[in-house]
mmCIF file of C-alpha atoms in Angstrom:
data_model
loop_
_atom_site.group_PDB
_atom_site.id
_atom_site.type_symbol
_atom_site.label_atom_id
_atom_site.label_comp_id
_atom_site.label_asym_id
_atom_site.label_seq_id
_atom_site.Cartn_x
_atom_site.Cartn_y
_atom_site.Cartn_z
ATOM 1 C CA MET N 1 -2.756 4.996 -15.825
ATOM 2 C CA THR N 2 -3.579 8.399 -17.270
ATOM 3 C CA VAL N 3 -2.404 10.654 -20.127
ATOM 4 C CA ASP N 4 -1.965 14.431 -19.933
ATOM 5 C CA GLY N 5 -2.668 16.982 -22.646
ATOM 6 C CA GLU N 6 0.800 16.498 -24.154
ATOM 7 C CA GLY N 7 0.316 12.758 -24.548
ATOM 8 C CA VAL N 8 2.613 11.881 -21.634
ATOM 9 C CA LEU N 9 1.690 8.628 -19.898
ATOM 10 C CA TYR N 10 1.644 8.368 -16.089
ATOM 11 C CA VAL N 11 1.550 4.968 -14.387
ATOM 12 C CA ALA N 12 0.766 4.199 -10.727
ATOM 13 C CA ASP N 13 3.301 1.636 -9.511
ATOM 14 C CA GLN N 14 1.111 0.239 -6.738
ATOM 15 C CA THR N 15 3.520 -2.170 -5.052
ATOM 16 C CA GLY N 16 6.502 0.118 -5.726
ATOM 17 C CA HIS N 17 4.709 3.007 -3.964
ATOM 18 C CA ARG N 18 5.547 5.556 -6.645
ATOM 19 C CA VAL N 19 4.244 7.159 -9.868
ATOM 20 C CA TRP N 20 6.156 6.923 -13.160
ATOM 21 C CA ARG N 21 6.191 9.333 -16.115
ATOM 22 C CA LEU N 22 6.723 7.662 -19.506
ATOM 23 C CA ALA N 23 7.726 9.988 -22.354
ATOM 24 C CA ASP N 24 10.344 10.200 -25.102
ATOM 25 C CA GLY N 25 11.524 6.659 -24.415
ATOM 26 C CA ALA N 26 12.363 7.418 -20.780
ATOM 27 C CA ALA N 27 10.736 6.404 -17.497
ATOM 28 C CA ARG N 28 11.026 8.866 -14.600
ATOM 29 C CA ILE N 29 9.575 8.961 -11.093
ATOM 30 C CA VAL N 30 7.354 11.986 -10.378
ATOM 31 C CA ALA N 31 6.049 11.002 -6.920
ATOM 32 C CA GLY N 32 7.073 8.546 -4.254
ATOM 33 C CA GLN N 33 10.421 7.570 -2.825
ATOM 34 C CA PRO N 34 13.049 6.526 -5.416
ATOM 35 C CA ASP N 35 14.851 3.268 -4.746
ATOM 36 C CA PRO N 36 18.576 4.077 -4.344
ATOM 37 C CA ALA N 37 19.453 0.381 -4.598
ATOM 38 C CA THR N 38 18.373 0.284 -8.250
ATOM 39 C CA GLY N 39 19.644 3.724 -9.181
ATOM 40 C CA GLU N 40 16.221 4.952 -10.268
ATOM 41 C CA ALA N 41 16.185 8.546 -11.449
ATOM 42 C CA THR N 42 13.788 11.184 -10.292
ATOM 43 C CA ALA N 43 11.768 13.197 -12.768
ATOM 44 C CA SER N 44 14.156 16.145 -12.726
ATOM 45 C CA VAL N 45 17.208 17.392 -10.923
ATOM 46 C CA ASP N 46 15.215 20.539 -10.282
ATOM 47 C CA THR N 47 12.226 18.701 -8.832
ATOM 48 C CA SER N 48 11.386 19.614 -5.265
ATOM 49 C CA ASP N 49 12.484 16.882 -2.840
ATOM 50 C CA ALA N 50 9.177 17.329 -1.025
ATOM 51 C CA VAL N 51 7.364 16.186 -4.162
ATOM 52 C CA VAL N 52 9.741 13.397 -5.125
ATOM 53 C CA ARG N 53 9.780 11.999 -1.607
ATOM 54 C CA ALA N 54 6.079 12.425 -0.912
ATOM 55 C CA ALA N 55 5.066 9.323 1.007
ATOM 56 C CA LEU N 56 2.828 7.161 -1.173
ATOM 57 C CA ARG N 57 1.526 3.751 -0.184
ATOM 58 C CA TYR N 58 -0.189 1.577 -2.771
ATOM 59 C CA PRO N 59 -1.227 4.355 -5.231
ATOM 60 C CA CYS N 60 -4.166 2.898 -7.160
ATOM 61 C CA GLY N 61 -5.569 5.597 -9.458
ATOM 62 C CA LEU N 62 -4.460 8.635 -11.469
ATOM 63 C CA VAL N 63 -6.111 11.525 -13.283
ATOM 64 C CA VAL N 64 -5.000 14.925 -14.598
ATOM 65 C CA ASP N 65 -7.271 17.722 -13.372
ATOM 66 C CA PRO N 66 -8.131 20.951 -15.269
ATOM 67 C CA ALA N 67 -5.537 22.850 -13.227
ATOM 68 C CA GLY N 68 -2.765 20.710 -14.689
ATOM 69 C CA ARG N 69 -2.105 18.669 -11.563
ATOM 70 C CA LEU N 70 -1.683 14.912 -11.391
ATOM 71 C CA LEU N 71 -4.126 13.597 -8.769
ATOM 72 C CA VAL N 72 -3.026 10.344 -7.123
ATOM 73 C CA ALA N 73 -5.318 8.066 -5.124
ATOM 74 C CA ASP N 74 -2.971 7.347 -2.192
ATOM 75 C CA ASN N 75 -4.723 4.173 -1.062
ATOM 76 C CA PHE N 76 -3.046 3.332 2.246
ATOM 77 C CA HIS N 77 -2.989 6.957 3.467
ATOM 78 C CA HIS N 78 -6.704 7.451 2.589
ATOM 79 C CA ARG N 79 -6.113 10.682 0.686
ATOM 80 C CA ILE N 80 -5.791 12.273 -2.769
ATOM 81 C CA ALA N 81 -2.269 13.606 -3.389
ATOM 82 C CA ALA N 82 -1.813 16.404 -5.955
ATOM 83 C CA VAL N 83 1.447 16.563 -7.935
ATOM 84 C CA PRO N 84 2.066 19.607 -10.204
ATOM 85 C CA LEU N 85 2.936 18.325 -13.674
ATOM 86 C CA THR N 86 5.625 21.001 -13.956
ATOM 87 C CA THR N 87 7.769 18.701 -11.787
ATOM 88 C CA ALA N 88 7.692 16.067 -14.534
ATOM 89 C CA LEU N 89 9.889 18.079 -16.924
ATOM 90 C CA SER N 90 13.264 16.555 -17.679
ATOM 91 C CA GLY N 91 16.354 18.115 -16.184
ATOM 92 C CA ASP N 92 17.535 19.607 -19.503
ATOM 93 C CA THR N 93 14.118 20.994 -20.476
ATOM 94 C CA GLU N 94 13.026 24.485 -19.529
ATOM 95 C CA PRO N 95 9.408 25.675 -19.705
ATOM 96 C CA VAL N 96 8.881 28.128 -22.570
ATOM 97 C CA ARG N 97 6.690 31.132 -21.812
ATOM 98 C CA ASP N 98 4.816 33.327 -24.291
ATOM 99 C CA GLU N 99 7.351 35.344 -26.240
ATOM 100 C CA LYS N 100 7.059 39.108 -26.647
ATOM 101 C CA PRO N 101 9.089 41.068 -29.238
ATOM 102 C CA ARG N 102 11.744 43.388 -27.873
ATOM 103 C CA SER N 103 12.332 46.864 -29.202
ATOM 104 C CA ASP N 104 15.322 45.615 -31.232
ATOM 105 C CA GLY N 105 13.140 43.033 -33.004
ATOM 106 C CA GLU N 106 14.528 40.028 -31.140
ATOM 107 C CA PRO N 107 12.011 37.861 -29.259
ATOM 108 C CA GLU N 108 12.185 37.971 -25.508
ATOM 109 C CA ARG N 109 11.064 35.160 -23.247
ATOM 110 C CA GLU N 110 8.796 36.161 -20.429
ATOM 111 C CA ARG N 111 9.535 34.198 -17.269
ATOM 112 C CA GLU N 112 7.373 34.040 -14.239
ATOM 113 C CA PRO N 113 9.051 35.304 -11.096
ATOM 114 C CA GLU N 114 10.250 32.503 -8.842
ATOM 115 C CA ARG N 115 8.024 33.832 -6.070
ATOM 116 C CA GLU N 116 4.927 33.303 -8.209
ATOM 117 C CA ARG N 117 5.873 29.733 -9.082
ATOM 118 C CA GLU N 118 6.493 28.579 -5.535
ATOM 119 C CA PRO N 119 2.820 27.850 -4.688
ATOM 120 C CA GLU N 120 2.736 25.334 -7.584
ATOM 121 C CA ARG N 121 5.623 23.445 -6.038
ATOM 122 C CA GLU N 122 4.255 23.437 -2.522
ATOM 123 C CA PRO N 123 4.464 19.810 -1.281
ATOM 124 C CA GLU N 124 1.545 17.822 0.022
ATOM 125 C CA PRO N 125 1.174 17.701 3.806
ATOM 126 C CA LYS N 126 3.144 14.821 5.247
ATOM 127 C CA PRO N 127 1.079 12.013 6.811
ATOM 128 C CA GLU N 128 3.112 11.788 10.014
ATOM 129 C CA PRO N 129 0.523 13.573 12.208
ATOM 130 C CA ASP N 130 -1.942 10.772 11.449
ATOM 131 C CA ARG N 131 0.461 7.951 12.246
ATOM 132 C CA GLY N 132 -0.717 7.646 15.809
ATOM 133 C CA ALA N 133 -4.053 6.233 14.743
ATOM 134 C CA ASP N 134 -2.368 3.629 12.539
ATOM 135 C CA SER N 135 0.611 2.773 14.727
ATOM 136 C CA VAL N 136 1.192 -0.814 15.790
ATOM 137 C CA PRO N 137 1.147 -1.575 19.528
ATOM 138 C CA THR N 138 3.870 -3.989 20.575
ATOM 139 C CA GLY N 139 1.612 -6.414 22.436
ATOM 140 C CA ASP N 140 2.400 -8.130 25.726
ATOM 141 C CA GLY N 141 6.118 -8.540 26.202
ATOM 142 C CA GLY N 142 6.957 -6.994 22.799
ATOM 143 C CA THR N 143 9.612 -4.409 22.042
ATOM 144 C CA ALA N 144 8.446 -1.216 20.340
ATOM 145 C CA SER N 145 10.057 -0.164 17.072
ATOM 146 C CA PRO N 146 11.589 3.348 16.953
ATOM 147 C CA GLN N 147 8.912 4.336 14.410
ATOM 148 C CA PRO N 148 5.533 2.531 14.480
ATOM 149 C CA ALA N 149 5.071 0.479 11.333
ATOM 150 C CA ARG N 150 2.061 0.932 9.088
ATOM 151 C CA LEU N 151 0.521 -2.401 8.150
ATOM 152 C CA LEU N 152 -1.826 -3.425 5.359
ATOM 153 C CA VAL N 153 -3.896 -6.455 6.406
ATOM 154 C CA ARG N 154 -6.283 -8.274 4.078
ATOM 155 C CA GLN N 155 -7.720 -11.688 3.337
ATOM 156 C CA GLU N 156 -6.074 -12.992 0.190
ATOM 157 C CA VAL N 157 -9.031 -14.803 -1.385
ATOM 158 C CA GLY N 158 -12.603 -15.620 -0.472
ATOM 159 C CA LEU N 159 -13.679 -19.166 0.376
ATOM 160 C CA GLU N 160 -16.431 -21.466 -0.831
ATOM 161 C CA VAL N 161 -16.677 -24.613 1.306
ATOM 162 C CA ARG N 162 -19.203 -27.428 1.357
ATOM 163 C CA ARG N 163 -20.855 -28.231 4.657
ATOM 164 C CA GLY N 164 -18.697 -30.528 6.785
ATOM 165 C CA GLN N 165 -15.533 -29.931 4.732
ATOM 166 C CA SER N 166 -12.293 -28.139 5.664
ATOM 167 C CA GLU N 167 -10.404 -25.374 3.918
ATOM 168 C CA LEU N 168 -7.737 -22.704 4.564
ATOM 169 C CA ILE N 169 -8.048 -18.956 5.131
ATOM 170 C CA HIS N 170 -5.042 -16.855 4.108
ATOM 171 C CA VAL N 171 -4.483 -13.498 5.850
ATOM 172 C CA ARG N 172 -1.777 -11.303 4.324
ATOM 173 C CA VAL N 173 0.149 -8.732 6.383
ATOM 174 C CA SER N 174 2.388 -6.345 4.420
ATOM 175 C CA SER N 175 4.325 -3.170 5.130
ATOM 176 C CA THR N 176 6.977 -0.921 3.637
ATOM 177 C CA ASP N 177 8.207 -0.048 7.140
ATOM 178 C CA PRO N 178 10.435 -2.167 9.376
ATOM 179 C CA TRP N 179 8.262 -4.176 11.761
ATOM 180 C CA ALA N 180 9.576 -6.349 14.586
ATOM 181 C CA PRO N 181 7.142 -5.991 17.512
ATOM 182 C CA GLY N 182 8.419 -9.011 19.415
ATOM 183 C CA ARG N 183 6.105 -11.817 20.461
ATOM 184 C CA VAL N 184 2.520 -10.671 19.924
ATOM 185 C CA GLU N 185 -0.970 -12.128 19.704
ATOM 186 C CA HIS N 186 -3.238 -12.085 16.654
ATOM 187 C CA HIS N 187 -6.977 -12.606 17.226
ATOM 188 C CA PHE N 188 -9.239 -14.217 14.643
ATOM 189 C CA THR N 189 -13.001 -14.817 14.561
ATOM 190 C CA ALA N 190 -14.455 -17.310 12.077
ATOM 191 C CA PRO N 191 -17.333 -16.280 9.798
ATOM 192 C CA THR N 192 -20.789 -17.621 10.653
ATOM 193 C CA GLY N 193 -21.066 -21.321 9.856
ATOM 194 C CA PHE N 194 -17.328 -21.952 10.266
ATOM 195 C CA VAL N 195 -15.002 -22.993 13.098
ATOM 196 C CA PHE N 196 -11.225 -23.023 13.399
ATOM 197 C CA ASP N 197 -9.530 -26.415 13.644
ATOM 198 C CA GLY N 198 -6.352 -25.127 15.317
ATOM 199 C CA ARG N 199 -4.016 -25.237 12.308
ATOM 200 C CA VAL N 200 -1.797 -22.135 12.056
ATOM 201 C CA THR N 201 1.193 -21.720 9.741
ATOM 202 C CA CYS N 202 2.918 -18.713 8.192
ATOM 203 C CA ALA N 203 5.370 -17.838 5.428
ATOM 204 C CA TYR N 204 7.261 -14.721 4.320
ATOM 205 C CA TYR N 205 7.156 -13.364 0.780
ATOM 206 C CA ARG N 206 9.950 -11.256 -0.722
ATOM 207 C CA ALA N 207 9.830 -8.782 -3.598
ATOM 208 C CA ASP N 208 11.762 -11.236 -5.817
ATOM 209 C CA ARG N 209 8.880 -13.733 -5.351
ATOM 210 C CA THR N 210 10.900 -16.096 -3.227
ATOM 211 C CA VAL N 211 9.208 -17.536 -0.153
ATOM 212 C CA LEU N 212 10.814 -17.927 3.258
ATOM 213 C CA PRO N 213 9.418 -20.345 5.841
ATOM 214 C CA GLY N 214 7.832 -18.618 8.819
ATOM 215 C CA GLY N 215 8.443 -19.305 12.455
ATOM 216 C CA ALA N 216 6.318 -21.616 14.540
ATOM 217 C CA PRO N 217 3.171 -19.685 15.504
ATOM 218 C CA THR N 218 1.007 -21.330 18.116
ATOM 219 C CA GLY N 219 -2.785 -21.330 17.970
ATOM 220 C CA THR N 220 -5.337 -21.552 20.768
ATOM 221 C CA VAL N 221 -8.945 -22.225 19.806
ATOM 222 C CA GLY N 222 -11.809 -20.931 21.956
ATOM 223 C CA ASN N 223 -15.535 -20.184 21.957
ATOM 224 C CA ASP N 224 -16.372 -23.622 20.518
ATOM 225 C CA GLY N 225 -14.059 -23.028 17.599
ATOM 226 C CA ARG N 226 -15.323 -19.571 16.603
ATOM 227 C CA SER N 227 -12.199 -17.784 17.918
ATOM 228 C CA LEU N 228 -8.485 -18.383 17.480
ATOM 229 C CA VAL N 229 -5.528 -16.661 19.138
ATOM 230 C CA ALA N 230 -2.260 -17.050 17.235
ATOM 231 C CA THR N 231 0.981 -16.115 18.981
ATOM 232 C CA ASP N 232 3.982 -15.309 16.821
ATOM 233 C CA GLU N 233 7.105 -13.161 16.554
ATOM 234 C CA PRO N 234 6.748 -11.515 13.132
ATOM 235 C CA ARG N 235 9.456 -9.592 11.282
ATOM 236 C CA LEU N 236 9.169 -7.491 8.138
ATOM 237 C CA ASN N 237 11.787 -5.360 6.354
ATOM 238 C CA THR N 238 14.429 -5.916 9.030
ATOM 239 C CA PRO N 239 18.203 -6.367 8.525
ATOM 240 C CA GLY N 240 18.875 -9.867 7.279
ATOM 241 C CA HIS N 241 15.137 -10.448 6.817
ATOM 242 C CA PRO N 242 13.981 -8.360 3.835
ATOM 243 C CA ALA N 243 10.538 -9.932 3.431
ATOM 244 C CA ALA N 244 7.813 -7.294 2.996
ATOM 245 C CA ALA N 245 4.776 -9.575 3.369
ATOM 246 C CA LEU N 246 3.725 -12.261 5.819
ATOM 247 C CA VAL N 247 0.848 -14.664 5.174
ATOM 248 C CA TYR N 248 -0.900 -16.517 8.000
ATOM 249 C CA THR N 249 -2.749 -19.679 6.947
ATOM 250 C CA LEU N 250 -5.569 -20.819 9.226
ATOM 251 C CA GLY N 251 -7.489 -24.080 9.030
ATOM 252 C CA VAL N 252 -11.296 -23.796 9.112
ATOM 253 C CA ARG N 253 -14.204 -26.188 8.766
ATOM 254 C CA ALA N 254 -17.743 -25.527 7.579
ATOM 255 C CA LEU N 255 -20.258 -26.885 10.079
ATOM 256 C CA SER N 256 -22.342 -29.789 8.844
ATOM 257 C CA ASP N 257 -25.548 -27.985 9.792
ATOM 258 C CA ALA N 258 -24.469 -24.538 8.550
ATOM 259 C CA GLU N 259 -27.007 -22.594 6.521
ATOM 260 C CA PRO N 260 -25.742 -22.133 2.935
ATOM 261 C CA GLY N 261 -24.843 -18.534 2.113
ATOM 262 C CA ARG N 262 -22.073 -15.950 2.112
ATOM 263 C CA TYR N 263 -20.920 -14.634 5.467
ATOM 264 C CA THR N 264 -18.726 -11.569 6.019
ATOM 265 C CA ASP N 265 -18.708 -11.358 9.814
ATOM 266 C CA GLY N 266 -15.310 -12.979 10.409
ATOM 267 C CA ARG N 267 -12.576 -10.832 11.932
ATOM 268 C CA ALA N 268 -8.782 -10.615 11.916
ATOM 269 C CA VAL N 269 -6.963 -8.374 14.411
ATOM 270 C CA ILE N 270 -3.208 -8.408 13.785
ATOM 271 C CA ALA N 271 -1.131 -7.175 16.733
ATOM 272 C CA ALA N 272 -3.992 -4.956 17.950
ATOM 273 C CA GLN N 273 -4.369 -3.263 14.534
ATOM 274 C CA PRO N 274 -7.895 -2.241 13.464
ATOM 275 C CA GLU N 275 -9.883 -5.347 12.611
ATOM 276 C CA VAL N 276 -10.265 -6.652 9.059
ATOM 277 C CA ARG N 277 -13.225 -8.729 7.912
ATOM 278 C CA LEU N 278 -12.891 -12.390 6.974
ATOM 279 C CA LYS N 279 -15.346 -13.710 4.397
ATOM 280 C CA ALA N 280 -16.431 -17.215 3.419
ATOM 281 C CA SER N 281 -19.365 -18.983 1.766
ATOM 282 C CA VAL N 282 -21.064 -22.203 2.821
ATOM 283 C CA LEU N 283 -22.146 -24.243 -0.193
ATOM 284 C CA GLY N 284 -25.270 -26.338 -0.134
ATOM 285 C CA ASP N 285 -25.249 -30.010 -1.088
ATOM 286 C CA ASP N 286 -26.515 -29.211 -4.597
ATOM 287 C CA GLU N 287 -24.017 -26.404 -5.284
ATOM 288 C CA ASP N 288 -20.717 -26.689 -7.150
#
């Protein structure tokens, strides 16, 4: 959250992929794609579509700079997006310029020419040229989506496991794009001191917090348990299947002779996406 010089509050809606302006008892969207299903209003009927529809993914920080722009940490796109605060004015509010007296004594409002104001409203560059580096390959036998989906992959929580005991690693895959790559392989590497036991399950999570059972992914363990290949046919944000997140749950076991410590050298590669680290700690016999 941040507050501008007029006391207006701006809030980064991280999972809604937008930024809200809270003022005068009203909440308006100043950046990100409005949700037509809920009838959300944009900041102003005069706001540039390029600003309102600027693609944001998981905005996580806001600040107002000295130039009067709202700077947004656009997490998933790895950039800082700048939104002119002039776009946050309500539709029935007009900016008031310095007034100069006219010859007849009546005040006259000085307005900036439209040509001079256009640079303020210039939209941020669209991220499409960078999509190639983040696109999702279909995998063997898969069917490519018309537009490659952008995925966010992360381990949900860290692990602390006693030597010789078993636990579960949860890997979350989320996206705001439709994703149905067909049957693909996911490759996992266990952190040092751990091995996979072959258990693989998955479940889908919807925005309304309901959980849908996943398919039946199959797991193949290799390299003496250090590696696991899970084969699945995932679907996100597709017709009849509105889930936006998929969680894979993998069974692991801490080796009985593992050296206690925290290890961050595990890996998760979802459908040939860039790898994500898996982390886990081996607890000694005298540790809680």
